[in-house]
Amino acid sequence: MRLQTLAIAVLLAAGTASAAEDPPESCRPKVAGGALALAADAEAAQLQCDVDRAAQLVNRSERLAAGSSEPVIRIVDTASPSGAAYIYDVIGTGPSYWLSAHSVPGDETERTRVPVCRLGTNLPADVSANVSSALATIGASDLPAYGPREEVSVNPDGSRRVVLLLDTHDIVTTINTPEGPRNFSRHARASDEIARINQMIIGVANFSDSWICNGN
């Protein structure tokens, strides 16, 4: 079931790309599908697809406006209800950090109907402390690069209920650690340590009143 789910996810990821911009080569079923013989290979293939999708969004954003050159953490939320994607860059050397966030049209044809929004704000002290901790420890952790696409809940009798997540609302996180940059891919409804970092930083942006939007 897990391999079948991953195969479906590969196909869905390829299908979400715009007609005006080809999907990354790593996301095309004829390429990624060949890695489905083993679960580990399937996850590595899907991670590469997600990382390349995120890079495509970053490149699209750079064509609209120059972004942050060397963030210590970059989070790319590949989807939202509006059809836009969002990029969140954490910048600085600590103990304080700056958050630069901006939206990206979900495809090239959406530029005229989806406003491009930008945010710049200081991260609160408690969030900055958690960022410093993540930068120092994530590199040596054994956290999987590609997180399970499952939502786990505990029933009243103590048993667990596992629901497979088949949509492709993926969040790709790059963290610059002392061991070098590490890429992670999580479903938006994940709940592990990487997901908590994502939620913490995205939460700052969501509650900020400093967003500036335009229709260009």
N, C-alpha and C. Protein backbone atom coordinates (compact mmCIF):
# COMPACT_ATOMS: atom_id res chain seq x y z
N MET A 1 0.83 -1.21 0.00
CA MET A 1 0.00 0.00 0.00
C MET A 1 0.86 1.25 0.00
N ARG A 2 1.98 1.22 0.77
CA ARG A 2 2.83 2.41 0.86
C ARG A 2 3.45 2.73 -0.49
N LEU A 3 3.93 1.67 -1.21
CA LEU A 3 4.54 1.90 -2.51
C LEU A 3 3.50 2.42 -3.50
N GLN A 4 2.28 1.87 -3.42
CA GLN A 4 1.23 2.33 -4.31
C GLN A 4 0.90 3.79 -4.05
N THR A 5 0.87 4.16 -2.77
CA THR A 5 0.60 5.56 -2.40
C THR A 5 1.67 6.49 -2.94
N LEU A 6 2.94 6.05 -2.84
CA LEU A 6 4.02 6.89 -3.34
C LEU A 6 3.94 7.03 -4.85
N ALA A 7 3.55 5.97 -5.52
CA ALA A 7 3.41 6.05 -6.97
C ALA A 7 2.34 7.04 -7.36
N ILE A 8 1.20 7.01 -6.64
CA ILE A 8 0.12 7.96 -6.90
C ILE A 8 0.60 9.38 -6.65
N ALA A 9 1.35 9.58 -5.57
CA ALA A 9 1.85 10.92 -5.24
C ALA A 9 2.75 11.46 -6.32
N VAL A 10 3.60 10.57 -6.91
CA VAL A 10 4.47 11.01 -8.00
C VAL A 10 3.65 11.51 -9.18
N LEU A 11 2.60 10.75 -9.52
CA LEU A 11 1.76 11.14 -10.65
C LEU A 11 1.03 12.45 -10.38
N LEU A 12 0.51 12.61 -9.14
CA LEU A 12 -0.20 13.83 -8.80
C LEU A 12 0.73 15.03 -8.82
N ALA A 13 1.96 14.86 -8.33
CA ALA A 13 2.91 15.97 -8.32
C ALA A 13 3.21 16.43 -9.72
N ALA A 14 3.38 15.49 -10.63
CA ALA A 14 3.65 15.88 -12.01
C ALA A 14 2.45 16.58 -12.62
N GLY A 15 1.25 16.18 -12.23
CA GLY A 15 0.05 16.74 -12.83
C GLY A 15 -0.26 18.13 -12.37
N THR A 16 0.34 18.62 -11.27
CA THR A 16 0.02 19.94 -10.77
C THR A 16 0.82 21.05 -11.45
N ALA A 17 1.80 20.68 -12.26
CA ALA A 17 2.62 21.71 -12.91
C ALA A 17 1.82 22.43 -13.98
N SER A 18 2.22 23.64 -14.27
CA SER A 18 1.46 24.42 -15.25
C SER A 18 1.83 23.99 -16.66
N ALA A 19 0.88 24.24 -17.57
CA ALA A 19 1.14 23.92 -18.97
C ALA A 19 2.22 24.81 -19.54
N ALA A 20 2.42 25.97 -18.94
CA ALA A 20 3.39 26.92 -19.46
C ALA A 20 4.80 26.63 -18.99
N GLU A 21 4.93 25.74 -18.05
CA GLU A 21 6.24 25.44 -17.50
C GLU A 21 6.32 23.95 -17.23
N ASP A 22 7.27 23.28 -17.88
CA ASP A 22 7.38 21.83 -17.74
C ASP A 22 7.73 21.46 -16.31
N PRO A 23 7.22 20.32 -15.83
CA PRO A 23 7.62 19.86 -14.50
C PRO A 23 9.09 19.46 -14.50
N PRO A 24 9.73 19.46 -13.35
CA PRO A 24 11.12 19.00 -13.30
C PRO A 24 11.24 17.58 -13.82
N GLU A 25 12.36 17.27 -14.41
CA GLU A 25 12.58 15.93 -14.96
C GLU A 25 12.40 14.86 -13.89
N SER A 26 12.79 15.15 -12.66
CA SER A 26 12.69 14.16 -11.58
C SER A 26 11.26 13.85 -11.19
N CYS A 27 10.30 14.69 -11.62
CA CYS A 27 8.89 14.48 -11.26
C CYS A 27 8.11 13.74 -12.33
N ARG A 28 8.73 13.47 -13.46
CA ARG A 28 8.01 12.80 -14.54
C ARG A 28 7.91 11.31 -14.24
N PRO A 29 6.73 10.73 -14.37
CA PRO A 29 6.52 9.34 -13.98
C PRO A 29 7.50 8.36 -14.61
N LYS A 30 7.89 8.60 -15.85
CA LYS A 30 8.80 7.67 -16.52
C LYS A 30 10.17 7.65 -15.86
N VAL A 31 10.51 8.74 -15.13
CA VAL A 31 11.79 8.79 -14.42
C VAL A 31 11.62 8.29 -12.99
N ALA A 32 10.71 8.96 -12.25
CA ALA A 32 10.55 8.62 -10.84
C ALA A 32 9.95 7.23 -10.67
N GLY A 33 9.09 6.77 -11.60
CA GLY A 33 8.45 5.48 -11.44
C GLY A 33 9.42 4.33 -11.45
N GLY A 34 10.57 4.50 -12.07
CA GLY A 34 11.54 3.43 -12.10
C GLY A 34 12.18 3.15 -10.77
N ALA A 35 12.01 4.04 -9.80
CA ALA A 35 12.63 3.85 -8.49
C ALA A 35 11.70 3.18 -7.50
N LEU A 36 10.53 2.72 -7.95
CA LEU A 36 9.54 2.21 -7.01
C LEU A 36 9.75 0.75 -6.62
N ALA A 37 10.83 0.14 -7.05
CA ALA A 37 11.07 -1.25 -6.69
C ALA A 37 11.31 -1.41 -5.20
N LEU A 38 11.97 -0.43 -4.59
CA LEU A 38 12.26 -0.46 -3.16
C LEU A 38 11.71 0.80 -2.53
N ALA A 39 11.20 0.66 -1.30
CA ALA A 39 10.61 1.81 -0.61
C ALA A 39 11.61 2.94 -0.44
N ALA A 40 12.85 2.61 -0.06
CA ALA A 40 13.86 3.64 0.16
C ALA A 40 14.14 4.41 -1.12
N ASP A 41 14.21 3.69 -2.25
CA ASP A 41 14.44 4.36 -3.52
C ASP A 41 13.25 5.22 -3.90
N ALA A 42 12.04 4.75 -3.61
CA ALA A 42 10.84 5.52 -3.93
C ALA A 42 10.83 6.82 -3.14
N GLU A 43 11.18 6.79 -1.87
CA GLU A 43 11.19 8.00 -1.06
C GLU A 43 12.28 8.95 -1.52
N ALA A 44 13.44 8.42 -1.90
CA ALA A 44 14.51 9.28 -2.41
C ALA A 44 14.09 9.95 -3.70
N ALA A 45 13.38 9.21 -4.57
CA ALA A 45 12.91 9.77 -5.83
C ALA A 45 11.88 10.87 -5.58
N GLN A 46 10.95 10.63 -4.65
CA GLN A 46 9.92 11.63 -4.38
C GLN A 46 10.53 12.85 -3.71
N LEU A 47 11.53 12.66 -2.82
CA LEU A 47 12.21 13.79 -2.20
C LEU A 47 12.86 14.65 -3.27
N GLN A 48 13.56 14.03 -4.23
CA GLN A 48 14.22 14.80 -5.27
C GLN A 48 13.20 15.56 -6.10
N CYS A 49 12.07 14.93 -6.39
CA CYS A 49 11.00 15.62 -7.12
C CYS A 49 10.54 16.84 -6.33
N ASP A 50 10.29 16.68 -5.03
CA ASP A 50 9.81 17.79 -4.22
C ASP A 50 10.84 18.91 -4.13
N VAL A 51 12.11 18.55 -3.97
CA VAL A 51 13.18 19.56 -3.91
C VAL A 51 13.26 20.31 -5.23
N ASP A 52 13.13 19.60 -6.34
CA ASP A 52 13.19 20.25 -7.66
C ASP A 52 11.95 21.12 -7.91
N ARG A 53 10.78 20.68 -7.43
CA ARG A 53 9.58 21.51 -7.53
C ARG A 53 9.78 22.81 -6.75
N ALA A 54 10.35 22.70 -5.55
CA ALA A 54 10.60 23.88 -4.73
C ALA A 54 11.58 24.82 -5.43
N ALA A 55 12.63 24.26 -6.03
CA ALA A 55 13.61 25.08 -6.75
C ALA A 55 12.96 25.79 -7.93
N GLN A 56 12.02 25.13 -8.59
CA GLN A 56 11.32 25.76 -9.71
C GLN A 56 10.51 26.96 -9.23
N LEU A 57 9.86 26.82 -8.07
CA LEU A 57 9.11 27.94 -7.50
C LEU A 57 10.04 29.08 -7.10
N VAL A 58 11.19 28.75 -6.53
CA VAL A 58 12.16 29.79 -6.15
C VAL A 58 12.64 30.52 -7.40
N ASN A 59 12.93 29.79 -8.48
CA ASN A 59 13.37 30.42 -9.72
C ASN A 59 12.28 31.34 -10.29
N ARG A 60 11.02 30.88 -10.22
CA ARG A 60 9.92 31.70 -10.69
C ARG A 60 9.83 32.98 -9.86
N SER A 61 10.02 32.85 -8.55
CA SER A 61 9.98 34.02 -7.67
C SER A 61 11.11 34.99 -8.00
N GLU A 62 12.29 34.46 -8.29
CA GLU A 62 13.43 35.32 -8.62
C GLU A 62 13.18 36.12 -9.89
N ARG A 63 12.40 35.55 -10.81
CA ARG A 63 12.07 36.28 -12.03
C ARG A 63 11.13 37.45 -11.75
N LEU A 64 10.34 37.33 -10.68
CA LEU A 64 9.45 38.42 -10.29
C LEU A 64 10.17 39.49 -9.49
N ALA A 65 11.02 39.05 -8.56
CA ALA A 65 11.77 39.98 -7.71
C ALA A 65 12.88 39.22 -7.02
N ALA A 66 14.01 39.87 -6.86
CA ALA A 66 15.15 39.23 -6.21
C ALA A 66 14.80 38.86 -4.78
N GLY A 67 15.21 37.66 -4.36
CA GLY A 67 14.91 37.19 -3.01
C GLY A 67 16.15 37.17 -2.15
N SER A 68 16.08 36.38 -1.08
CA SER A 68 17.19 36.27 -0.14
C SER A 68 18.25 35.35 -0.73
N SER A 69 19.51 35.75 -0.63
CA SER A 69 20.57 34.98 -1.26
C SER A 69 21.02 33.79 -0.41
N GLU A 70 21.13 33.96 0.91
CA GLU A 70 21.66 32.88 1.74
C GLU A 70 20.85 32.73 3.03
N PRO A 71 19.62 32.28 2.94
CA PRO A 71 18.86 32.05 4.18
C PRO A 71 19.43 30.85 4.93
N VAL A 72 19.34 30.89 6.26
CA VAL A 72 19.79 29.74 7.04
C VAL A 72 18.72 28.66 7.07
N ILE A 73 17.46 29.06 6.91
CA ILE A 73 16.36 28.13 6.72
C ILE A 73 15.48 28.67 5.60
N ARG A 74 15.17 27.82 4.65
CA ARG A 74 14.22 28.19 3.60
C ARG A 74 13.09 27.17 3.61
N ILE A 75 11.86 27.67 3.67
CA ILE A 75 10.67 26.83 3.65
C ILE A 75 9.88 27.19 2.40
N VAL A 76 9.57 26.21 1.59
CA VAL A 76 8.76 26.42 0.40
C VAL A 76 7.47 25.64 0.56
N ASP A 77 6.38 26.38 0.76
CA ASP A 77 5.05 25.78 0.83
C ASP A 77 4.52 25.74 -0.60
N THR A 78 4.41 24.56 -1.15
CA THR A 78 4.17 24.43 -2.59
C THR A 78 2.73 24.68 -3.00
N ALA A 79 1.81 24.87 -2.05
CA ALA A 79 0.40 25.06 -2.41
C ALA A 79 -0.32 25.84 -1.34
N SER A 80 -1.42 26.49 -1.74
CA SER A 80 -2.30 27.17 -0.79
C SER A 80 -3.68 27.24 -1.41
N PRO A 81 -4.73 27.51 -0.63
CA PRO A 81 -6.07 27.58 -1.21
C PRO A 81 -6.21 28.61 -2.32
N SER A 82 -5.39 29.67 -2.29
CA SER A 82 -5.47 30.71 -3.32
C SER A 82 -4.84 30.29 -4.64
N GLY A 83 -4.09 29.20 -4.63
CA GLY A 83 -3.37 28.78 -5.82
C GLY A 83 -1.93 29.25 -5.83
N ALA A 84 -1.57 30.12 -4.89
CA ALA A 84 -0.19 30.60 -4.80
C ALA A 84 0.66 29.65 -3.95
N ALA A 85 1.95 29.73 -4.14
CA ALA A 85 2.91 29.07 -3.26
C ALA A 85 3.56 30.16 -2.39
N TYR A 86 4.25 29.74 -1.34
CA TYR A 86 4.89 30.72 -0.45
C TYR A 86 6.30 30.27 -0.13
N ILE A 87 7.20 31.24 -0.08
CA ILE A 87 8.59 31.00 0.29
C ILE A 87 8.89 31.80 1.54
N TYR A 88 9.46 31.12 2.53
CA TYR A 88 9.80 31.76 3.81
C TYR A 88 11.30 31.60 4.03
N ASP A 89 12.03 32.72 4.08
CA ASP A 89 13.47 32.70 4.28
C ASP A 89 13.82 33.27 5.65
N VAL A 90 14.54 32.49 6.43
CA VAL A 90 15.04 32.94 7.73
C VAL A 90 16.49 33.36 7.54
N ILE A 91 16.79 34.60 7.90
CA ILE A 91 18.09 35.21 7.60
C ILE A 91 18.74 35.68 8.88
N GLY A 92 20.07 35.49 8.97
CA GLY A 92 20.80 36.00 10.13
C GLY A 92 21.77 34.98 10.67
N THR A 93 22.52 35.40 11.70
CA THR A 93 23.52 34.53 12.33
C THR A 93 23.21 34.27 13.79
N GLY A 94 22.07 34.78 14.26
CA GLY A 94 21.70 34.58 15.67
C GLY A 94 22.37 35.61 16.56
N PRO A 95 21.84 35.83 17.75
CA PRO A 95 20.68 35.14 18.32
C PRO A 95 19.34 35.60 17.76
N SER A 96 19.32 36.70 16.98
CA SER A 96 18.07 37.18 16.38
C SER A 96 18.08 36.88 14.89
N TYR A 97 16.87 36.69 14.33
CA TYR A 97 16.74 36.36 12.91
C TYR A 97 15.63 37.20 12.28
N TRP A 98 15.79 37.38 10.98
CA TRP A 98 14.83 38.14 10.18
C TRP A 98 14.08 37.15 9.29
N LEU A 99 12.77 37.36 9.15
CA LEU A 99 11.96 36.53 8.27
C LEU A 99 11.57 37.32 7.04
N SER A 100 11.96 36.83 5.87
CA SER A 100 11.54 37.40 4.59
C SER A 100 10.65 36.37 3.91
N ALA A 101 9.40 36.74 3.69
CA ALA A 101 8.44 35.80 3.09
C ALA A 101 7.80 36.44 1.87
N HIS A 102 7.42 35.63 0.91
CA HIS A 102 6.74 36.17 -0.27
C HIS A 102 5.95 35.07 -0.96
N SER A 103 4.90 35.49 -1.64
CA SER A 103 4.08 34.55 -2.39
C SER A 103 4.61 34.42 -3.81
N VAL A 104 4.26 33.31 -4.45
CA VAL A 104 4.65 33.03 -5.82
C VAL A 104 3.42 32.50 -6.54
N PRO A 105 3.06 33.04 -7.71
CA PRO A 105 1.93 32.47 -8.45
C PRO A 105 2.13 30.97 -8.66
N GLY A 106 1.03 30.21 -8.52
CA GLY A 106 1.11 28.77 -8.66
C GLY A 106 1.58 28.32 -10.04
N ASP A 107 1.34 29.13 -11.07
CA ASP A 107 1.91 28.89 -12.39
C ASP A 107 2.08 30.23 -13.08
N GLU A 108 2.78 30.21 -14.19
CA GLU A 108 3.14 31.46 -14.88
C GLU A 108 1.90 32.25 -15.34
N THR A 109 0.82 31.55 -15.65
CA THR A 109 -0.36 32.23 -16.17
C THR A 109 -1.15 32.95 -15.08
N GLU A 110 -0.81 32.72 -13.81
CA GLU A 110 -1.58 33.31 -12.72
C GLU A 110 -1.05 34.68 -12.29
N ARG A 111 0.00 35.15 -12.91
CA ARG A 111 0.62 36.41 -12.46
C ARG A 111 -0.37 37.58 -12.48
N THR A 112 -1.26 37.58 -13.46
CA THR A 112 -2.14 38.74 -13.60
C THR A 112 -3.33 38.69 -12.66
N ARG A 113 -3.65 37.55 -12.07
CA ARG A 113 -4.83 37.47 -11.21
C ARG A 113 -4.51 37.16 -9.76
N VAL A 114 -3.30 36.77 -9.44
CA VAL A 114 -2.91 36.49 -8.06
C VAL A 114 -1.89 37.54 -7.62
N PRO A 115 -2.22 38.38 -6.65
CA PRO A 115 -1.26 39.41 -6.25
C PRO A 115 -0.01 38.79 -5.63
N VAL A 116 1.11 39.42 -5.87
CA VAL A 116 2.37 39.00 -5.26
C VAL A 116 2.52 39.74 -3.94
N CYS A 117 2.67 39.01 -2.87
CA CYS A 117 2.73 39.60 -1.53
C CYS A 117 4.09 39.33 -0.90
N ARG A 118 4.57 40.31 -0.11
CA ARG A 118 5.87 40.18 0.54
C ARG A 118 5.75 40.60 2.00
N LEU A 119 6.64 40.02 2.80
CA LEU A 119 6.68 40.30 4.23
C LEU A 119 8.12 40.34 4.70
N GLY A 120 8.45 41.31 5.53
CA GLY A 120 9.73 41.34 6.21
C GLY A 120 9.50 41.68 7.68
N THR A 121 10.00 40.83 8.58
CA THR A 121 9.76 41.06 10.00
C THR A 121 10.78 40.32 10.83
N ASN A 122 11.04 40.84 12.04
CA ASN A 122 11.91 40.13 12.97
C ASN A 122 11.17 38.93 13.54
N LEU A 123 11.88 37.82 13.72
CA LEU A 123 11.30 36.68 14.43
C LEU A 123 11.29 36.97 15.93
N PRO A 124 10.23 36.61 16.64
CA PRO A 124 10.21 36.78 18.09
C PRO A 124 11.37 36.02 18.75
N ALA A 125 11.71 36.44 19.95
CA ALA A 125 12.88 35.86 20.63
C ALA A 125 12.76 34.36 20.83
N ASP A 126 11.56 33.88 21.19
CA ASP A 126 11.42 32.44 21.43
C ASP A 126 11.55 31.65 20.13
N VAL A 127 11.04 32.21 19.03
CA VAL A 127 11.18 31.53 17.75
C VAL A 127 12.64 31.55 17.30
N SER A 128 13.32 32.67 17.50
CA SER A 128 14.75 32.76 17.15
C SER A 128 15.57 31.73 17.93
N ALA A 129 15.23 31.53 19.20
CA ALA A 129 15.94 30.54 20.01
C ALA A 129 15.73 29.14 19.44
N ASN A 130 14.52 28.84 19.00
CA ASN A 130 14.25 27.53 18.41
C ASN A 130 14.96 27.37 17.07
N VAL A 131 15.08 28.46 16.31
CA VAL A 131 15.83 28.41 15.06
C VAL A 131 17.30 28.08 15.33
N SER A 132 17.90 28.75 16.31
CA SER A 132 19.30 28.48 16.66
C SER A 132 19.50 27.04 17.06
N SER A 133 18.56 26.51 17.83
CA SER A 133 18.65 25.11 18.26
C SER A 133 18.57 24.18 17.06
N ALA A 134 17.65 24.46 16.14
CA ALA A 134 17.50 23.61 14.96
C ALA A 134 18.76 23.64 14.10
N LEU A 135 19.33 24.82 13.91
CA LEU A 135 20.54 24.93 13.10
C LEU A 135 21.69 24.13 13.69
N ALA A 136 21.73 24.05 15.02
CA ALA A 136 22.84 23.36 15.68
C ALA A 136 22.65 21.85 15.76
N THR A 137 21.42 21.37 15.77
CA THR A 137 21.17 19.96 16.07
C THR A 137 20.59 19.14 14.93
N ILE A 138 19.88 19.75 14.00
CA ILE A 138 19.20 18.97 12.96
C ILE A 138 20.19 18.20 12.10
N GLY A 139 21.35 18.78 11.85
CA GLY A 139 22.32 18.11 10.98
C GLY A 139 22.76 16.76 11.49
N ALA A 140 22.86 16.60 12.80
CA ALA A 140 23.31 15.34 13.38
C ALA A 140 22.16 14.42 13.75
N SER A 141 20.94 14.83 13.46
CA SER A 141 19.78 14.02 13.82
C SER A 141 19.52 12.94 12.77
N ASP A 142 18.71 11.96 13.15
CA ASP A 142 18.36 10.90 12.20
C ASP A 142 16.96 11.09 11.63
N LEU A 143 16.49 12.32 11.62
CA LEU A 143 15.17 12.60 11.06
C LEU A 143 15.15 12.23 9.58
N PRO A 144 14.11 11.55 9.11
CA PRO A 144 14.07 11.18 7.69
C PRO A 144 13.93 12.41 6.81
N ALA A 145 14.57 12.37 5.66
CA ALA A 145 14.46 13.49 4.73
C ALA A 145 13.06 13.59 4.15
N TYR A 146 12.46 12.45 3.84
CA TYR A 146 11.12 12.42 3.28
C TYR A 146 10.18 11.83 4.32
N GLY A 147 9.26 12.65 4.82
CA GLY A 147 8.37 12.20 5.88
C GLY A 147 7.22 11.36 5.37
N PRO A 148 6.72 10.43 6.18
CA PRO A 148 5.57 9.61 5.77
C PRO A 148 4.37 10.49 5.46
N ARG A 149 3.65 10.12 4.43
CA ARG A 149 2.41 10.84 4.08
C ARG A 149 1.25 10.16 4.80
N GLU A 150 1.25 10.32 6.11
CA GLU A 150 0.25 9.71 6.97
C GLU A 150 -0.18 10.70 8.05
N GLU A 151 -1.43 10.61 8.44
CA GLU A 151 -1.91 11.35 9.59
C GLU A 151 -2.33 10.33 10.64
N VAL A 152 -1.68 10.39 11.80
CA VAL A 152 -1.91 9.40 12.86
C VAL A 152 -2.67 10.05 14.00
N SER A 153 -3.75 9.41 14.41
CA SER A 153 -4.51 9.87 15.57
C SER A 153 -4.73 8.71 16.51
N VAL A 154 -4.97 9.00 17.78
CA VAL A 154 -5.17 7.98 18.80
C VAL A 154 -6.65 7.88 19.13
N ASN A 155 -7.21 6.71 19.00
CA ASN A 155 -8.61 6.47 19.32
C ASN A 155 -8.83 6.44 20.83
N PRO A 156 -10.09 6.59 21.27
CA PRO A 156 -10.37 6.56 22.72
C PRO A 156 -9.90 5.28 23.41
N ASP A 157 -9.84 4.16 22.69
CA ASP A 157 -9.40 2.91 23.30
C ASP A 157 -7.88 2.74 23.29
N GLY A 158 -7.18 3.77 22.82
CA GLY A 158 -5.72 3.73 22.80
C GLY A 158 -5.12 3.23 21.51
N SER A 159 -5.92 2.68 20.61
CA SER A 159 -5.41 2.23 19.31
C SER A 159 -5.13 3.43 18.42
N ARG A 160 -4.34 3.19 17.41
CA ARG A 160 -3.98 4.28 16.50
C ARG A 160 -4.75 4.15 15.19
N ARG A 161 -5.11 5.31 14.65
CA ARG A 161 -5.78 5.37 13.35
C ARG A 161 -4.84 6.08 12.38
N VAL A 162 -4.51 5.42 11.29
CA VAL A 162 -3.58 5.96 10.31
C VAL A 162 -4.32 6.23 9.01
N VAL A 163 -4.25 7.47 8.53
CA VAL A 163 -4.89 7.86 7.29
C VAL A 163 -3.81 8.27 6.30
N LEU A 164 -3.82 7.67 5.12
CA LEU A 164 -2.86 8.03 4.09
C LEU A 164 -3.26 9.37 3.47
N LEU A 165 -2.28 10.24 3.26
CA LEU A 165 -2.51 11.58 2.71
C LEU A 165 -2.10 11.56 1.24
N LEU A 166 -3.09 11.61 0.37
CA LEU A 166 -2.83 11.44 -1.05
C LEU A 166 -2.69 12.75 -1.82
N ASP A 167 -3.10 13.89 -1.23
CA ASP A 167 -2.93 15.15 -1.95
C ASP A 167 -1.47 15.59 -1.86
N THR A 168 -1.09 16.56 -2.67
CA THR A 168 0.32 16.93 -2.76
C THR A 168 0.57 18.32 -2.18
N HIS A 169 -0.03 18.60 -1.02
CA HIS A 169 0.29 19.85 -0.33
C HIS A 169 1.57 19.61 0.47
N ASP A 170 2.69 19.78 -0.22
CA ASP A 170 4.00 19.46 0.36
C ASP A 170 4.73 20.73 0.76
N ILE A 171 5.50 20.62 1.82
CA ILE A 171 6.33 21.72 2.29
C ILE A 171 7.78 21.23 2.30
N VAL A 172 8.63 21.94 1.58
CA VAL A 172 10.03 21.55 1.45
C VAL A 172 10.88 22.51 2.26
N THR A 173 11.71 21.97 3.13
CA THR A 173 12.50 22.77 4.08
C THR A 173 13.98 22.49 3.87
N THR A 174 14.77 23.54 3.70
CA THR A 174 16.22 23.41 3.62
C THR A 174 16.83 24.10 4.84
N ILE A 175 17.61 23.36 5.61
CA ILE A 175 18.22 23.88 6.83
C ILE A 175 19.73 23.80 6.68
N ASN A 176 20.42 24.93 6.85
CA ASN A 176 21.88 24.95 6.77
C ASN A 176 22.45 24.60 8.14
N THR A 177 22.99 23.41 8.25
CA THR A 177 23.51 22.89 9.51
C THR A 177 25.04 22.90 9.48
N PRO A 178 25.71 22.68 10.62
CA PRO A 178 27.17 22.60 10.61
C PRO A 178 27.70 21.49 9.71
N GLU A 179 26.87 20.48 9.45
CA GLU A 179 27.25 19.38 8.57
C GLU A 179 26.93 19.66 7.11
N GLY A 180 26.35 20.81 6.84
CA GLY A 180 25.96 21.15 5.48
C GLY A 180 24.45 21.25 5.36
N PRO A 181 23.95 21.73 4.23
CA PRO A 181 22.50 21.89 4.06
C PRO A 181 21.80 20.54 4.01
N ARG A 182 20.62 20.47 4.64
CA ARG A 182 19.78 19.27 4.57
C ARG A 182 18.39 19.64 4.06
N ASN A 183 17.90 18.83 3.14
CA ASN A 183 16.56 19.03 2.59
C ASN A 183 15.57 18.06 3.22
N PHE A 184 14.39 18.58 3.53
CA PHE A 184 13.33 17.76 4.08
C PHE A 184 12.04 18.05 3.33
N SER A 185 11.22 17.03 3.17
CA SER A 185 9.90 17.21 2.58
C SER A 185 8.86 16.63 3.54
N ARG A 186 7.85 17.46 3.84
CA ARG A 186 6.79 17.03 4.74
C ARG A 186 5.44 17.39 4.14
N HIS A 187 4.44 16.58 4.40
CA HIS A 187 3.08 16.97 4.06
C HIS A 187 2.67 18.11 4.99
N ALA A 188 1.79 18.98 4.52
CA ALA A 188 1.37 20.13 5.32
C ALA A 188 0.70 19.70 6.64
N ARG A 189 0.18 18.48 6.70
CA ARG A 189 -0.48 18.01 7.91
C ARG A 189 0.41 17.11 8.76
N ALA A 190 1.71 17.10 8.48
CA ALA A 190 2.64 16.31 9.29
C ALA A 190 2.81 16.94 10.67
N SER A 191 3.40 16.17 11.60
CA SER A 191 3.48 16.66 12.99
C SER A 191 4.80 16.33 13.67
N ASP A 192 5.87 16.05 12.89
CA ASP A 192 7.15 15.73 13.53
C ASP A 192 7.96 17.00 13.75
N GLU A 193 9.23 16.85 14.10
CA GLU A 193 10.06 18.02 14.45
C GLU A 193 10.23 18.99 13.29
N ILE A 194 10.42 18.48 12.09
CA ILE A 194 10.55 19.36 10.92
C ILE A 194 9.24 20.10 10.69
N ALA A 195 8.13 19.40 10.80
CA ALA A 195 6.82 20.03 10.62
C ALA A 195 6.62 21.13 11.66
N ARG A 196 7.07 20.91 12.89
CA ARG A 196 6.91 21.93 13.93
C ARG A 196 7.75 23.17 13.63
N ILE A 197 8.94 22.99 13.06
CA ILE A 197 9.74 24.15 12.63
C ILE A 197 8.98 24.92 11.55
N ASN A 198 8.45 24.19 10.58
CA ASN A 198 7.67 24.84 9.52
C ASN A 198 6.50 25.63 10.09
N GLN A 199 5.73 24.98 10.96
CA GLN A 199 4.54 25.62 11.52
C GLN A 199 4.90 26.84 12.36
N MET A 200 6.01 26.75 13.07
CA MET A 200 6.45 27.85 13.92
C MET A 200 6.77 29.09 13.07
N ILE A 201 7.53 28.91 12.00
CA ILE A 201 7.94 30.05 11.17
C ILE A 201 6.77 30.54 10.32
N ILE A 202 6.03 29.63 9.72
CA ILE A 202 4.87 30.04 8.93
C ILE A 202 3.84 30.72 9.82
N GLY A 203 3.73 30.27 11.07
CA GLY A 203 2.79 30.89 12.00
C GLY A 203 3.12 32.35 12.25
N VAL A 204 4.40 32.69 12.35
CA VAL A 204 4.79 34.09 12.52
C VAL A 204 4.28 34.91 11.34
N ALA A 205 4.48 34.38 10.13
CA ALA A 205 4.04 35.09 8.93
C ALA A 205 2.52 35.22 8.89
N ASN A 206 1.82 34.16 9.25
CA ASN A 206 0.36 34.17 9.16
C ASN A 206 -0.27 35.23 10.07
N PHE A 207 0.36 35.49 11.20
CA PHE A 207 -0.21 36.42 12.16
C PHE A 207 0.36 37.84 12.04
N SER A 208 1.23 38.03 11.05
CA SER A 208 1.83 39.35 10.86
C SER A 208 0.88 40.27 10.10
N ASP A 209 0.88 41.56 10.46
CA ASP A 209 0.10 42.55 9.72
C ASP A 209 0.99 43.38 8.81
N SER A 210 2.20 42.89 8.52
CA SER A 210 3.16 43.66 7.73
C SER A 210 3.24 43.22 6.27
N TRP A 211 2.31 42.37 5.83
CA TRP A 211 2.31 41.95 4.44
C TRP A 211 1.99 43.13 3.51
N ILE A 212 2.67 43.20 2.39
CA ILE A 212 2.40 44.20 1.36
C ILE A 212 2.14 43.45 0.06
N CYS A 213 1.00 43.71 -0.58
CA CYS A 213 0.62 42.98 -1.79
C CYS A 213 0.42 43.95 -2.95
N ASN A 214 0.69 43.46 -4.13
CA ASN A 214 0.41 44.22 -5.34
C ASN A 214 -0.01 43.25 -6.44
N GLY A 215 -0.55 43.76 -7.49
CA GLY A 215 -1.05 42.93 -8.57
C GLY A 215 -0.10 42.79 -9.74
N ASN A 216 1.14 43.21 -9.59
CA ASN A 216 2.07 43.16 -10.72
C ASN A 216 2.69 41.80 -10.86
